[in-house]
Each structure stands twice: as C-alpha cells, then as structure tokens.
mmCIF file of C-alpha atoms in Angstrom:
data_model
loop_
_atom_site.group_PDB
_atom_site.id
_atom_site.type_symbol
_atom_site.label_atom_id
_atom_site.label_comp_id
_atom_site.label_asym_id
_atom_site.label_seq_id
_atom_site.Cartn_x
_atom_site.Cartn_y
_atom_site.Cartn_z
ATOM 1 C CA HIS A 1054 168.335 209.744 59.963
ATOM 2 C CA PRO A 1055 169.651 206.183 59.341
ATOM 3 C CA ASP A 1056 170.380 205.568 63.027
ATOM 4 C CA GLN A 1057 166.873 206.488 64.171
ATOM 5 C CA ALA A 1058 164.022 204.034 64.486
ATOM 6 C CA THR A 1059 161.448 204.497 61.730
ATOM 7 C CA PRO A 1060 157.812 203.509 62.034
ATOM 8 C CA ALA A 1061 156.298 201.281 59.416
ATOM 9 C CA GLN A 1062 154.858 203.545 56.688
ATOM 10 C CA PRO A 1063 151.083 203.345 56.431
ATOM 11 C CA GLU A 1064 149.443 203.035 53.038
ATOM 12 C CA GLN A 1065 148.382 206.176 51.167
ATOM 13 C CA GLY A 1066 145.109 207.523 52.512
ATOM 14 C CA ALA A 1067 145.117 205.357 55.635
ATOM 15 C CA GLN A 1068 143.621 206.816 58.779
ATOM 16 C CA ARG A 1069 145.690 207.865 61.778
ATOM 17 C CA PRO A 1070 146.321 204.727 63.898
ATOM 18 C CA GLN A 1071 144.289 204.602 67.088
ATOM 19 C CA GLU A 1072 146.603 202.221 68.942
ATOM 20 C CA ALA A 1073 150.287 201.740 69.627
ATOM 21 C CA VAL A 1074 152.493 201.183 66.581
ATOM 22 C CA LEU A 1075 155.558 199.018 66.114
ATOM 23 C CA LEU A 1076 158.875 200.698 65.356
ATOM 24 C CA ALA A 1077 161.561 198.936 63.350
ATOM 25 C CA ASN A 1078 165.020 199.718 64.778
ATOM 26 C CA PRO A 1079 168.140 199.742 62.541
ATOM 27 C CA ASP A 1080 169.466 196.616 64.285
ATOM 28 C CA GLY A 1081 166.339 194.674 63.367
ATOM 29 C CA SER A 1082 164.710 194.795 66.798
ATOM 30 C CA MET A 1083 161.167 196.058 67.317
ATOM 31 C CA ALA A 1084 159.878 198.681 69.757
ATOM 32 C CA THR A 1085 156.413 199.913 70.645
ATOM 33 C CA GLY A 1086 155.535 203.539 69.886
ATOM 34 C CA VAL A 1087 152.640 205.274 71.623
ATOM 35 C CA LEU A 1088 151.105 208.308 69.948
ATOM 36 C CA PRO A 1089 150.546 211.472 72.038
ATOM 37 C CA GLY A 1090 147.265 211.426 73.907
ATOM 38 C CA LEU A 1091 146.648 207.752 73.156
ATOM 39 C CA ALA A 1092 145.293 205.806 76.120
ATOM 40 C CA THR A 1093 146.988 202.472 76.689
ATOM 41 C CA GLU A 1094 145.845 199.426 78.623
ATOM 42 C CA PRO A 1095 147.363 199.060 82.101
ATOM 43 C CA LYS A 1096 150.226 196.641 82.359
ATOM 44 C CA ILE A 1097 149.502 193.239 83.830
ATOM 45 C CA ALA A 1098 151.331 192.664 87.086
ATOM 46 C CA SER A 1099 153.927 189.905 87.056
ATOM 47 C CA PRO A 1100 153.112 187.547 88.569
ATOM 48 C CA ARG A 1101 149.388 188.185 88.218
ATOM 49 C CA PRO A 1102 147.390 188.844 91.405
ATOM 50 C CA GLY A 1103 146.445 185.555 92.998
ATOM 51 C CA TYR A 1104 149.430 183.748 91.468
ATOM 52 C CA LEU A 1105 152.804 182.811 92.938
ATOM 53 C CA ARG A 1106 156.042 182.075 91.125
ATOM 54 C CA LEU A 1107 158.266 179.040 91.653
ATOM 55 C CA GLY A 1108 161.225 179.262 89.326
ATOM 56 C CA SER A 1109 159.814 179.997 85.866
ATOM 57 C CA ALA A 1110 156.366 178.498 86.568
ATOM 58 C CA LEU A 1111 153.280 180.246 87.914
ATOM 59 C CA PHE A 1112 150.946 178.603 90.432
ATOM 60 C CA THR A 1113 147.873 179.742 92.284
ATOM 61 C CA VAL A 1114 148.009 180.013 96.054
ATOM 62 C CA GLN A 1115 145.774 176.954 96.342
ATOM 63 C CA ASP A 1116 148.200 175.022 94.118
ATOM 64 C CA PHE A 1117 151.019 175.861 96.554
ATOM 65 C CA ILE A 1118 148.900 174.762 99.507
ATOM 66 C CA ASP A 1119 148.106 171.449 97.782
ATOM 67 C CA ILE A 1120 151.782 170.935 96.870
ATOM 68 C CA PHE A 1121 152.856 171.668 100.434
ATOM 69 C CA HIS A 1122 150.409 169.204 102.003
ATOM 70 C CA ARG A 1123 151.152 166.490 99.453
ATOM 71 C CA HIS A 1124 154.904 166.746 99.952
ATOM 72 C CA LEU A 1125 154.423 167.026 103.709
ATOM 73 C CA GLY A 1126 153.095 163.458 103.642
ATOM 74 C CA PHE A 1127 156.156 162.312 101.672
ATOM 75 C CA PHE A 1128 158.406 164.159 104.121
ATOM 76 C CA GLN A 1129 156.758 162.467 107.112
ATOM 77 C CA LEU A 1130 157.196 159.075 105.442
ATOM 78 C CA LEU A 1131 160.883 159.806 104.833
ATOM 79 C CA VAL A 1132 161.375 160.850 108.466
ATOM 80 C CA PHE A 1133 159.608 157.680 109.643
ATOM 81 C CA PHE A 1134 161.949 155.453 107.628
ATOM 82 C CA LEU A 1135 164.959 157.455 108.823
ATOM 83 C CA MET A 1136 163.955 157.028 112.466
ATOM 84 C CA LEU A 1137 163.195 153.331 111.957
ATOM 85 C CA ILE A 1138 166.547 152.592 110.321
ATOM 86 C CA GLU A 1139 168.442 154.543 112.980
ATOM 87 C CA VAL A 1140 166.631 152.748 115.827
ATOM 88 C CA LEU A 1141 167.373 149.358 114.260
ATOM 89 C CA TYR A 1142 171.015 150.334 113.710
ATOM 90 C CA LEU A 1143 171.497 151.521 117.305
ATOM 91 C CA GLY A 1144 169.682 148.437 118.641
ATOM 92 C CA ARG A 1145 171.952 146.143 116.672
ATOM 93 C CA LYS A 1146 174.951 148.124 117.882
ATOM 94 C CA PHE A 1147 173.859 147.657 121.502
ATOM 95 C CA VAL A 1148 173.300 143.909 121.049
ATOM 96 C CA LEU A 1149 176.777 143.517 119.533
ATOM 97 C CA ARG A 1150 178.387 145.847 122.064
ATOM 98 C CA GLU A 1151 181.099 143.355 123.031
ATOM 99 C CA ASP A 1152 182.391 143.215 119.455
ATOM 100 C CA GLU A 1153 182.221 146.992 119.164
ATOM 101 C CA ILE A 1154 184.183 147.450 122.390
ATOM 102 C CA LEU A 1155 186.853 144.985 121.260
ATOM 103 C CA LEU A 1156 187.094 146.807 117.934
ATOM 104 C CA ILE A 1157 187.729 150.091 119.728
ATOM 105 C CA HIS A 1158 190.341 148.368 121.885
ATOM 106 C CA GLU A 1159 192.109 147.075 118.746
ATOM 107 C CA HIS A 1160 192.434 150.607 117.389
ATOM 108 C CA TYR A 1161 193.450 152.034 120.774
ATOM 109 C CA PRO A 1162 195.469 149.242 122.443
ATOM 110 C CA THR A 1163 196.847 151.570 125.092
ATOM 111 C CA LEU A 1164 193.373 151.978 126.581
ATOM 112 C CA SER A 1165 191.917 149.443 128.976
ATOM 113 C CA LEU A 1166 188.729 147.516 128.207
ATOM 114 C CA VAL A 1167 186.906 149.523 130.863
ATOM 115 C CA ALA A 1168 187.912 152.778 129.148
ATOM 116 C CA CYS A 1169 186.871 151.400 125.754
ATOM 117 C CA GLN A 1170 183.552 150.335 127.247
ATOM 118 C CA ARG A 1171 182.959 153.841 128.571
ATOM 119 C CA ILE A 1172 183.845 155.322 125.205
ATOM 120 C CA PHE A 1173 181.429 152.956 123.472
ATOM 121 C CA PHE A 1174 178.501 153.800 125.747
ATOM 122 C CA GLY A 1175 179.368 157.491 125.527
ATOM 123 C CA VAL A 1176 179.226 157.378 121.728
ATOM 124 C CA LEU A 1177 176.039 155.303 121.847
ATOM 125 C CA GLY A 1178 174.415 157.805 124.202
ATOM 126 C CA LEU A 1179 175.477 160.639 121.913
ATOM 127 C CA GLU A 1180 173.890 158.924 118.921
ATOM 128 C CA CYS A 1181 170.673 158.226 120.876
ATOM 129 C CA GLY A 1182 170.527 161.872 121.964
ATOM 130 C CA PHE A 1183 171.035 163.014 118.389
ATOM 131 C CA LEU A 1184 168.217 160.707 117.279
ATOM 132 C CA ALA A 1185 165.877 162.177 119.908
ATOM 133 C CA VAL A 1186 166.721 165.763 118.899
ATOM 134 C CA THR A 1187 166.169 164.930 115.231
ATOM 135 C CA LEU A 1188 162.780 163.373 115.993
ATOM 136 C CA VAL A 1189 161.651 166.386 118.052
ATOM 137 C CA LEU A 1190 162.703 168.815 115.316
ATOM 138 C CA ALA A 1191 160.880 166.771 112.672
ATOM 139 C CA VAL A 1192 157.684 166.737 114.739
ATOM 140 C CA VAL A 1193 157.889 170.498 115.382
ATOM 141 C CA ALA A 1194 158.535 171.220 111.676
ATOM 142 C CA CYS A 1195 155.623 169.055 110.504
ATOM 143 C CA TRP A 1196 153.254 170.387 113.173
ATOM 144 C CA SER A 1197 154.040 174.085 112.701
ATOM 145 C CA GLY A 1198 154.875 174.092 108.994
ATOM 146 C CA ARG A 1199 157.225 177.037 109.543
ATOM 147 C CA PRO A 1200 160.212 177.283 107.180
ATOM 148 C CA LYS A 1201 162.791 177.946 109.921
ATOM 149 C CA TYR A 1202 162.081 174.604 111.636
ATOM 150 C CA PHE A 1203 162.459 172.738 108.347
ATOM 151 C CA LYS A 1204 165.784 174.506 107.840
ATOM 152 C CA ILE A 1205 166.963 173.660 111.364
ATOM 153 C CA PHE A 1206 165.968 170.025 110.892
ATOM 154 C CA GLY A 1207 167.840 169.846 107.574
ATOM 155 C CA ASP A 1208 170.954 171.455 109.031
ATOM 156 C CA VAL A 1209 170.917 169.009 111.955
ATOM 157 C CA CYS A 1210 170.637 166.075 109.523
ATOM 158 C CA LEU A 1211 173.586 167.428 107.566
ATOM 159 C CA GLY A 1212 175.517 167.811 110.805
ATOM 160 C CA GLY A 1213 174.682 164.197 111.638
ATOM 161 C CA VAL A 1214 176.252 163.088 108.356
ATOM 162 C CA ALA A 1215 179.442 164.995 109.196
ATOM 163 C CA GLY A 1216 179.403 163.534 112.712
ATOM 164 C CA SER A 1217 179.102 159.985 111.367
ATOM 165 C CA PHE A 1218 182.171 160.409 109.192
ATOM 166 C CA LEU A 1219 184.053 162.024 112.071
ATOM 167 C CA LEU A 1220 183.333 159.060 114.372
ATOM 168 C CA ALA A 1221 184.360 156.673 111.600
ATOM 169 C CA TYR A 1222 187.602 158.617 111.122
ATOM 170 C CA LEU A 1223 188.318 158.308 114.857
ATOM 171 C CA ARG A 1224 187.542 154.566 114.635
ATOM 172 C CA LEU A 1225 184.836 154.923 117.289
ATOM 173 C CA ALA A 1226 181.901 153.855 115.105
ATOM 174 C CA LYS A 1227 181.105 152.537 111.665
ATOM 175 C CA VAL A 1228 179.394 154.510 108.926
ATOM 176 C CA ASN A 1229 175.937 153.249 108.029
ATOM 177 C CA LEU A 1230 175.572 154.230 104.384
ATOM 178 C CA LEU A 1231 171.780 153.799 104.441
ATOM 179 C CA VAL A 1232 171.462 156.192 107.374
ATOM 180 C CA VAL A 1233 173.765 158.686 105.628
ATOM 181 C CA LEU A 1234 171.685 158.483 102.439
ATOM 182 C CA LEU A 1235 168.402 158.994 104.298
ATOM 183 C CA ARG A 1236 169.841 161.954 106.208
ATOM 184 C CA MET A 1237 170.963 163.573 102.966
ATOM 185 C CA LEU A 1238 167.511 163.039 101.455
ATOM 186 C CA ALA A 1239 165.910 164.492 104.578
ATOM 187 C CA TRP A 1240 168.220 167.517 104.362
ATOM 188 C CA ALA A 1241 167.317 168.166 100.693
ATOM 189 C CA TYR A 1242 163.592 167.543 101.247
ATOM 190 C CA SER A 1243 163.449 169.780 104.310
ATOM 191 C CA HIS A 1244 164.957 172.680 102.370
ATOM 192 C CA PHE A 1245 162.407 172.112 99.597
ATOM 193 C CA MET A 1246 159.584 172.155 102.149
ATOM 194 C CA GLY A 1247 161.030 175.287 103.715
ATOM 195 C CA ARG A 1248 161.083 177.035 100.343
ATOM 196 C CA ILE A 1249 157.415 176.306 99.686
ATOM 197 C CA GLY A 1250 156.488 177.285 103.239
ATOM 198 C CA ARG A 1251 158.424 180.552 102.883
ATOM 199 C CA ILE A 1252 156.493 181.454 99.709
ATOM 200 C CA LEU A 1253 153.167 180.715 101.420
ATOM 201 C CA LEU A 1254 154.216 182.701 104.480
ATOM 202 C CA LEU A 1255 155.154 185.746 102.380
ATOM 203 C CA ASN A 1256 151.838 185.548 100.545
ATOM 204 C CA ARG A 1257 149.994 185.371 103.875
ATOM 205 C CA GLN A 1258 151.786 188.502 105.084
ATOM 206 C CA ALA A 1259 151.183 190.411 101.841
ATOM 207 C CA PRO A 1260 148.053 192.547 101.297
ATOM 208 C CA ALA A 1261 144.991 190.699 100.092
ATOM 209 C CA ALA A 1262 145.385 189.963 96.403
ATOM 210 C CA ALA A 1263 142.682 190.247 93.799
ATOM 211 C CA PRO A 1264 140.886 187.019 92.880
ATOM 212 C CA ALA A 1265 142.560 184.901 90.234
ATOM 213 C CA PRO A 1266 141.385 185.707 86.734
ATOM 214 C CA THR A 1267 138.954 183.303 85.141
ATOM 215 C CA VAL A 1268 139.154 182.173 81.557
#
C-alpha cells in the first residue's frame, strides 16, 4: 500500500537480517523495525547513570561538586565586596549626617529638624539592620550549601534593591548605584548556586547510581 512504510528490499539471495532494519516512510522519515523474536540491546538511560544534566549538557556528579565549590568561592568574594561597599556607604552617610538631615528637611519643610533627625537615624538603623540580616543569610548559605538559603539570600537582596528605590522615591535616602548593581549580581549568583545545589541534593537523595562508564 503506498501509505505504508516499506522496508528496504534486500538483494536477491541475501540472508534473513539478524538485527533491526530501517523502514523508509512515505514522508521520507526513517523508522526502526524489529523482527519477531529478535533480541535487542537495552536502551541507555538518559542521562546515563552517574551523570547529571544541566540544560543540554551532561556532567558527572564530581563535575557538579567541583563547579559548586569553585563558584562558591566567587560567591563569597562577591558577598565580601557587597558588604564592604555597604559598610563604607553607611559610614560615609553617618559622617555626613548633618547634610543628610538638612536634605530631608528641604523635602519636608513642615517637619522640624528634630523630627528629620529622628527620621534619618531611623532609616540608617533600618539599613544597618538589613545589612546584618544579609550578612547572616550569606554566612548560613555558604556554610550549609542548601539551596533554600541561597534562594532566601537572593530574595532579600532583591528586596533591598526595591527598598533602596522606595527610600529614594520618598526622598529619605539616595540610591547608591554600585550597591544596587552588587545586590542584583548577588541575587542572580545566589539563584545559580541554588540551582546547582538543588541538583546535587536530588542526586544525593536518589538511589545509588551505577559507576560512570569508562571509555
């Protein structure tokens, strides 16, 4: 029948094939035909035992462990620079507190200087508290290596970016673009670390895999 797939015709006198044959479909595609009673090789698991998938690439478990530890060092360096820049920024803000208080008073002339001073120290205390929480979360994430702590740290950094723009909109603080950039990098990097940690955690919870094949 013209709509049915037809196997490639063997030559006259050829022996019966002992393996799977290719079938040519009418649309030009190819399919594999298995003869009755013919034993076939077992399919290879995808990904192969001992391998993990990241996107379209395959890595061994040890490769993932090496990637995680290498990027953990980069992540710690990024957090160190973020903390350093934020400490320097808040220190400068405290030194120039008189100018900051006068700036708040210019935007809110109906408030007294005492009220503006209280608002300034309240905002400064809020920023110092946020810095302390961020540092604790970063230490916990690096020490435990658990994906959920990396995610929490990244979400807090993203919330800090939104908070900075909110304070700038209320004219209570200025936006430090370097701090915003470092927080965004920390947010992206923490989610990357959490993804690798999640893959390693799932592999640790899975049944013991067969050893990686050797070439």
